[in-house]
Amino acid sequence: MRKVIIVEGKQDAAFVKVLAPDLEVREIEIQELGGLGKDNIKPLKIALNRVKNDALLNPVEKIGILLDLDPVDFNEESKLAFLNEALQEVFGVALTGVNDFQSIVELDTQVACHFISPNLDVLLKQIAAQPSPRADCLHSCLEAHTHAKQKEKDKAWPLYYMRWDVCEFEERENGSKYVNFTHTHTKGAWNLNAPVLEELKAFLALF
């Protein structure tokens, strides 16, 4: 029976698909939120309602929710409370911790969550497999500008790395096609055997 894992955006979806290449065999669908923030829980509620309505017609065995922890705004406890607000409104259930399933009797399914700490962008920097002199140089310049938010700084490094250290000149000319996780993975940009990925792999193995 099919499973659904909800992620925050396109890069998250691409990352999960590379990290778990057997998704189709395991009947796992990846669905994107398209935006989420401390003061914006609405996309999460919409995504959960979409899964709920779909599951009434096409049963779902398990539901996974994969979000950034974002320690600037949350700790694990407050992030879980943030998520539970949406889960209680849509499904009438609450999770007690990460990686632990909670039954949704109405749909005869289960739901669990996992938080990437601190966020996917920092995780990508940690698993970069090639030298990154250009990304490091550009990022140090950004770090010097104190008006930039930490989230903006975190997001910048992987983009710098993919564009300037991994992609060739011709590929940079078509950034929308080549400057992304899926393509740079084919060029050996990421170490998918890094120990820092073990907890995330364990979560995905639950589905």
CSV table of N, CA and C in Angstrom, one decimal, residues 61-143:
chain,number,residue,atom,x,y,z
A,61,GLU,N,-1.0,3.9,3.8
A,61,GLU,CA,-0.6,3.1,4.9
A,61,GLU,C,0.1,3.9,6.0
A,62,LYS,N,1.0,4.8,5.5
A,62,LYS,CA,1.7,5.6,6.5
A,62,LYS,C,1.9,7.1,5.9
A,63,ILE,N,2.0,8.0,6.8
A,63,ILE,CA,2.2,9.4,6.4
A,63,ILE,C,3.4,9.9,7.2
A,64,GLY,N,4.4,10.5,6.5
A,64,GLY,CA,5.6,11.0,7.1
A,64,GLY,C,5.6,12.5,6.9
A,65,ILE,N,6.2,13.2,7.8
A,65,ILE,CA,6.3,14.7,7.7
A,65,ILE,C,7.8,15.0,8.0
A,66,LEU,N,8.5,15.6,7.0
A,66,LEU,CA,9.9,15.8,7.2
A,66,LEU,C,10.1,17.4,7.0
A,67,LEU,N,10.5,18.0,8.2
A,67,LEU,CA,10.6,19.4,8.2
A,67,LEU,C,12.0,19.8,8.7
A,68,ASP,N,12.4,21.0,8.4
A,68,ASP,CA,13.6,21.6,9.0
A,68,ASP,C,13.3,21.9,10.5
A,69,LEU,N,14.3,21.8,11.4
A,69,LEU,CA,14.0,22.2,12.8
A,69,LEU,C,14.0,23.7,12.9
A,70,ASP,N,14.9,24.4,12.2
A,70,ASP,CA,15.0,25.8,12.2
A,70,ASP,C,15.2,26.3,13.6
A,71,PRO,N,16.4,26.0,14.3
A,71,PRO,CA,16.6,26.4,15.7
A,71,PRO,C,16.6,27.9,15.9
A,72,VAL,N,16.6,28.7,14.9
A,72,VAL,CA,16.5,30.2,15.1
A,72,VAL,C,15.1,30.5,15.7
A,73,ASP,N,14.1,29.7,15.2
A,73,ASP,CA,12.7,29.9,15.6
A,73,ASP,C,12.2,28.8,16.6
A,74,PHE,N,12.8,27.6,16.6
A,74,PHE,CA,12.2,26.5,17.3
A,74,PHE,C,13.3,25.7,18.0
A,75,ASN,N,12.9,25.0,19.1
A,75,ASN,CA,13.7,23.8,19.5
A,75,ASN,C,12.8,22.6,19.2
A,76,GLU,N,13.3,21.4,19.5
A,76,GLU,CA,12.5,20.2,19.1
A,76,GLU,C,11.1,20.2,19.7
A,77,GLU,N,11.0,20.6,21.0
A,77,GLU,CA,9.7,20.6,21.7
A,77,GLU,C,8.7,21.6,21.0
A,78,SER,N,9.2,22.8,20.8
A,78,SER,CA,8.3,23.8,20.2
A,78,SER,C,7.9,23.5,18.7
A,79,LYS,N,8.9,22.9,18.0
A,79,LYS,CA,8.6,22.5,16.6
A,79,LYS,C,7.5,21.4,16.6
A,80,LEU,N,7.6,20.5,17.6
A,80,LEU,CA,6.6,19.4,17.7
A,80,LEU,C,5.3,20.0,18.0
A,81,ALA,N,5.2,21.0,18.9
A,81,ALA,CA,4.0,21.7,19.2
A,81,ALA,C,3.4,22.4,18.0
A,82,PHE,N,4.2,23.0,17.2
A,82,PHE,CA,3.8,23.7,16.0
A,82,PHE,C,3.2,22.7,15.1
A,83,LEU,N,3.8,21.5,14.9
A,83,LEU,CA,3.3,20.5,14.0
A,83,LEU,C,2.0,19.9,14.6
A,84,ASN,N,2.0,19.7,15.9
A,84,ASN,CA,0.8,19.1,16.5
A,84,ASN,C,-0.4,20.0,16.4
A,85,GLU,N,-0.2,21.3,16.3
A,85,GLU,CA,-1.4,22.2,16.1
A,85,GLU,C,-2.1,21.8,14.8
A,86,ALA,N,-1.3,21.6,13.8
A,86,ALA,CA,-1.9,21.2,12.5
A,86,ALA,C,-2.5,19.8,12.5
A,87,LEU,N,-1.8,18.9,13.1
A,87,LEU,CA,-2.2,17.5,13.1
A,87,LEU,C,-3.5,17.3,13.9
A,88,GLN,N,-3.6,18.1,15.0
A,88,GLN,CA,-4.9,18.0,15.8
A,88,GLN,C,-6.1,18.6,15.1
A,89,GLU,N,-5.8,19.6,14.4
A,89,GLU,CA,-6.9,20.3,13.6
A,89,GLU,C,-7.4,19.4,12.5
A,90,VAL,N,-6.5,18.7,11.8
A,90,VAL,CA,-6.8,17.9,10.6
A,90,VAL,C,-7.2,16.5,10.9
A,91,PHE,N,-6.4,15.9,11.8
A,91,PHE,CA,-6.6,14.4,12.1
A,91,PHE,C,-7.1,14.1,13.5
A,92,GLY,N,-7.0,15.1,14.4
A,92,GLY,CA,-7.4,14.9,15.8
A,92,GLY,C,-6.4,14.1,16.6
A,93,VAL,N,-5.1,14.1,16.2
A,93,VAL,CA,-4.1,13.3,16.9
A,93,VAL,C,-2.9,14.3,17.1
A,94,ALA,N,-2.0,13.8,18.0
A,94,ALA,CA,-0.8,14.6,18.3
A,94,ALA,C,0.3,13.6,18.5
A,95,LEU,N,1.5,14.0,18.0
A,95,LEU,CA,2.7,13.1,18.2
A,95,LEU,C,3.4,13.4,19.5
A,96,THR,N,4.0,12.4,20.1
A,96,THR,CA,4.7,12.6,21.3
A,96,THR,C,6.2,12.8,21.1
A,97,GLY,N,6.7,12.5,19.9
A,97,GLY,CA,8.1,12.6,19.6
A,97,GLY,C,8.4,12.4,18.2
A,98,VAL,N,9.7,12.6,17.7
A,98,VAL,CA,10.0,12.3,16.4
A,98,VAL,C,10.2,10.8,16.1
A,99,ASN,N,10.0,10.4,14.9
A,99,ASN,CA,10.2,9.0,14.5
A,99,ASN,C,9.3,8.0,15.2
A,100,ASP,N,8.3,8.5,15.9
A,100,ASP,CA,7.3,7.6,16.5
A,100,ASP,C,6.0,7.7,15.9
A,101,PHE,N,5.4,6.6,15.5
A,101,PHE,CA,4.1,6.7,14.8
A,101,PHE,C,2.9,6.8,15.7
A,102,GLN,N,1.9,7.6,15.3
A,102,GLN,CA,0.7,7.7,16.0
A,102,GLN,C,-0.4,7.3,15.0
A,103,SER,N,-1.4,6.5,15.5
A,103,SER,CA,-2.4,6.0,14.6
A,103,SER,C,-3.5,7.0,14.4
A,104,ILE,N,-4.0,7.0,13.2
A,104,ILE,CA,-5.2,7.9,12.8
A,104,ILE,C,-6.3,6.9,12.5
A,105,VAL,N,-7.1,6.6,13.4
A,105,VAL,CA,-8.1,5.6,13.3
A,105,VAL,C,-9.1,5.8,12.2
A,106,GLU,N,-9.5,7.1,12.0
A,106,GLU,CA,-10.4,7.4,11.0
A,106,GLU,C,-10.0,7.0,9.6
A,107,LEU,N,-8.7,7.0,9.3
A,107,LEU,CA,-8.2,6.7,8.0
A,107,LEU,C,-7.4,5.3,8.0
A,108,ASP,N,-7.4,4.7,9.1
A,108,ASP,CA,-6.7,3.4,9.3
A,108,ASP,C,-5.2,3.6,8.8
A,109,THR,N,-4.6,4.6,9.3
A,109,THR,CA,-3.2,4.9,8.9
A,109,THR,C,-2.4,5.3,10.1
A,110,GLN,N,-1.1,5.7,9.8
A,110,GLN,CA,-0.2,6.1,10.9
A,110,GLN,C,0.5,7.3,10.4
A,111,VAL,N,0.9,8.2,11.3
A,111,VAL,CA,1.7,9.4,11.0
A,111,VAL,C,2.9,9.5,11.9
A,112,ALA,N,4.0,10.0,11.3
A,112,ALA,CA,5.3,10.2,12.1
A,112,ALA,C,6.0,11.4,11.5
A,113,CYS,N,6.9,12.0,12.3
A,113,CYS,CA,7.6,13.1,11.8
A,113,CYS,C,9.1,13.0,12.0
A,114,HIS,N,9.9,13.8,11.3
A,114,HIS,CA,11.3,13.9,11.6
A,114,HIS,C,11.8,15.3,11.3
A,115,PHE,N,12.7,15.9,12.1
A,115,PHE,CA,13.2,17.2,11.9
A,115,PHE,C,14.6,17.2,11.5
A,116,ILE,N,15.0,17.8,10.4
A,116,ILE,CA,16.4,17.9,10.0
A,116,ILE,C,17.0,19.1,10.8
A,117,SER,N,18.0,18.8,11.5
A,117,SER,CA,18.7,19.8,12.4
A,117,SER,C,20.0,20.2,11.9
A,118,PRO,N,20.3,21.5,11.8
A,118,PRO,CA,19.3,22.6,12.0
A,118,PRO,C,18.4,22.7,10.8
A,119,ASN,N,18.9,22.5,9.6
A,119,ASN,CA,18.0,22.6,8.4
A,119,ASN,C,18.7,21.9,7.2
A,120,LEU,N,18.0,21.7,6.1
A,120,LEU,CA,18.6,21.0,5.0
A,120,LEU,C,19.8,21.7,4.4
A,121,ASP,N,19.8,23.0,4.4
A,121,ASP,CA,20.9,23.7,3.8
A,121,ASP,C,22.2,23.5,4.5
A,122,VAL,N,22.2,23.5,5.8
A,122,VAL,CA,23.4,23.2,6.6
A,122,VAL,C,23.8,21.8,6.4
A,123,LEU,N,22.8,20.9,6.4
A,123,LEU,CA,23.1,19.5,6.1
A,123,LEU,C,23.8,19.3,4.8
A,124,LEU,N,23.4,19.9,3.8
A,124,LEU,CA,24.1,19.8,2.5
A,124,LEU,C,25.5,20.3,2.6
A,125,LYS,N,25.7,21.4,3.3
A,125,LYS,CA,27.1,21.8,3.5
A,125,LYS,C,28.0,20.8,4.2
A,126,GLN,N,27.4,20.1,5.1
A,126,GLN,CA,28.1,19.0,5.9
A,126,GLN,C,28.4,17.8,5.0
A,127,ILE,N,27.7,17.6,4.0
A,127,ILE,CA,27.9,16.4,3.2
A,127,ILE,C,28.5,16.7,1.8
A,128,ALA,N,29.0,18.0,1.6
A,128,ALA,CA,29.6,18.3,0.4
A,128,ALA,C,30.9,17.5,0.2
A,129,ALA,N,31.1,16.9,-1.0
A,129,ALA,CA,32.1,15.9,-1.2
A,129,ALA,C,33.3,16.5,-2.1
A,130,GLN,N,33.2,17.8,-2.5
A,130,GLN,CA,34.2,18.3,-3.3
A,130,GLN,C,34.8,19.6,-2.7
A,131,PRO,N,36.0,20.0,-3.1
A,131,PRO,CA,36.5,21.3,-2.6
A,131,PRO,C,35.5,22.5,-2.9
A,132,SER,N,35.5,23.4,-2.0
A,132,SER,CA,34.5,24.5,-2.2
A,132,SER,C,35.1,25.9,-2.0
A,133,PRO,N,36.2,26.2,-2.6
A,133,PRO,CA,36.9,27.5,-2.4
A,133,PRO,C,36.0,28.7,-2.8
A,134,ARG,N,35.3,28.6,-3.9
A,134,ARG,CA,34.5,29.7,-4.4
A,134,ARG,C,33.3,29.9,-3.5
A,135,ALA,N,32.6,28.8,-3.1
A,135,ALA,CA,31.5,28.9,-2.2
A,135,ALA,C,31.9,29.5,-0.9
A,136,ASP,N,33.0,29.1,-0.4
A,136,ASP,CA,33.5,29.6,0.9
A,136,ASP,C,33.8,31.0,0.9
A,137,CYS,N,34.4,31.5,-0.2
A,137,CYS,CA,34.8,32.9,-0.4
A,137,CYS,C,33.5,33.7,-0.5
A,138,LEU,N,32.6,33.3,-1.3
A,138,LEU,CA,31.4,34.1,-1.5
A,138,LEU,C,30.6,34.2,-0.2
A,139,HIS,N,30.6,33.0,0.5
A,139,HIS,CA,29.8,33.0,1.7
A,139,HIS,C,30.4,33.8,2.8
A,140,SER,N,31.7,33.9,2.9
A,140,SER,CA,32.4,34.7,3.9
A,140,SER,C,32.0,36.2,3.7
A,141,CYS,N,31.9,36.6,2.4
A,141,CYS,CA,31.5,38.0,2.1
A,141,CYS,C,30.0,38.2,2.6
A,142,LEU,N,29.2,37.2,2.4
A,142,LEU,CA,27.8,37.3,2.9
A,142,LEU,C,27.8,37.4,4.4
A,143,GLU,N,28.6,36.6,5.1
A,143,GLU,CA,28.6,36.5,6.5
A,143,GLU,C,29.0,37.9,7.1
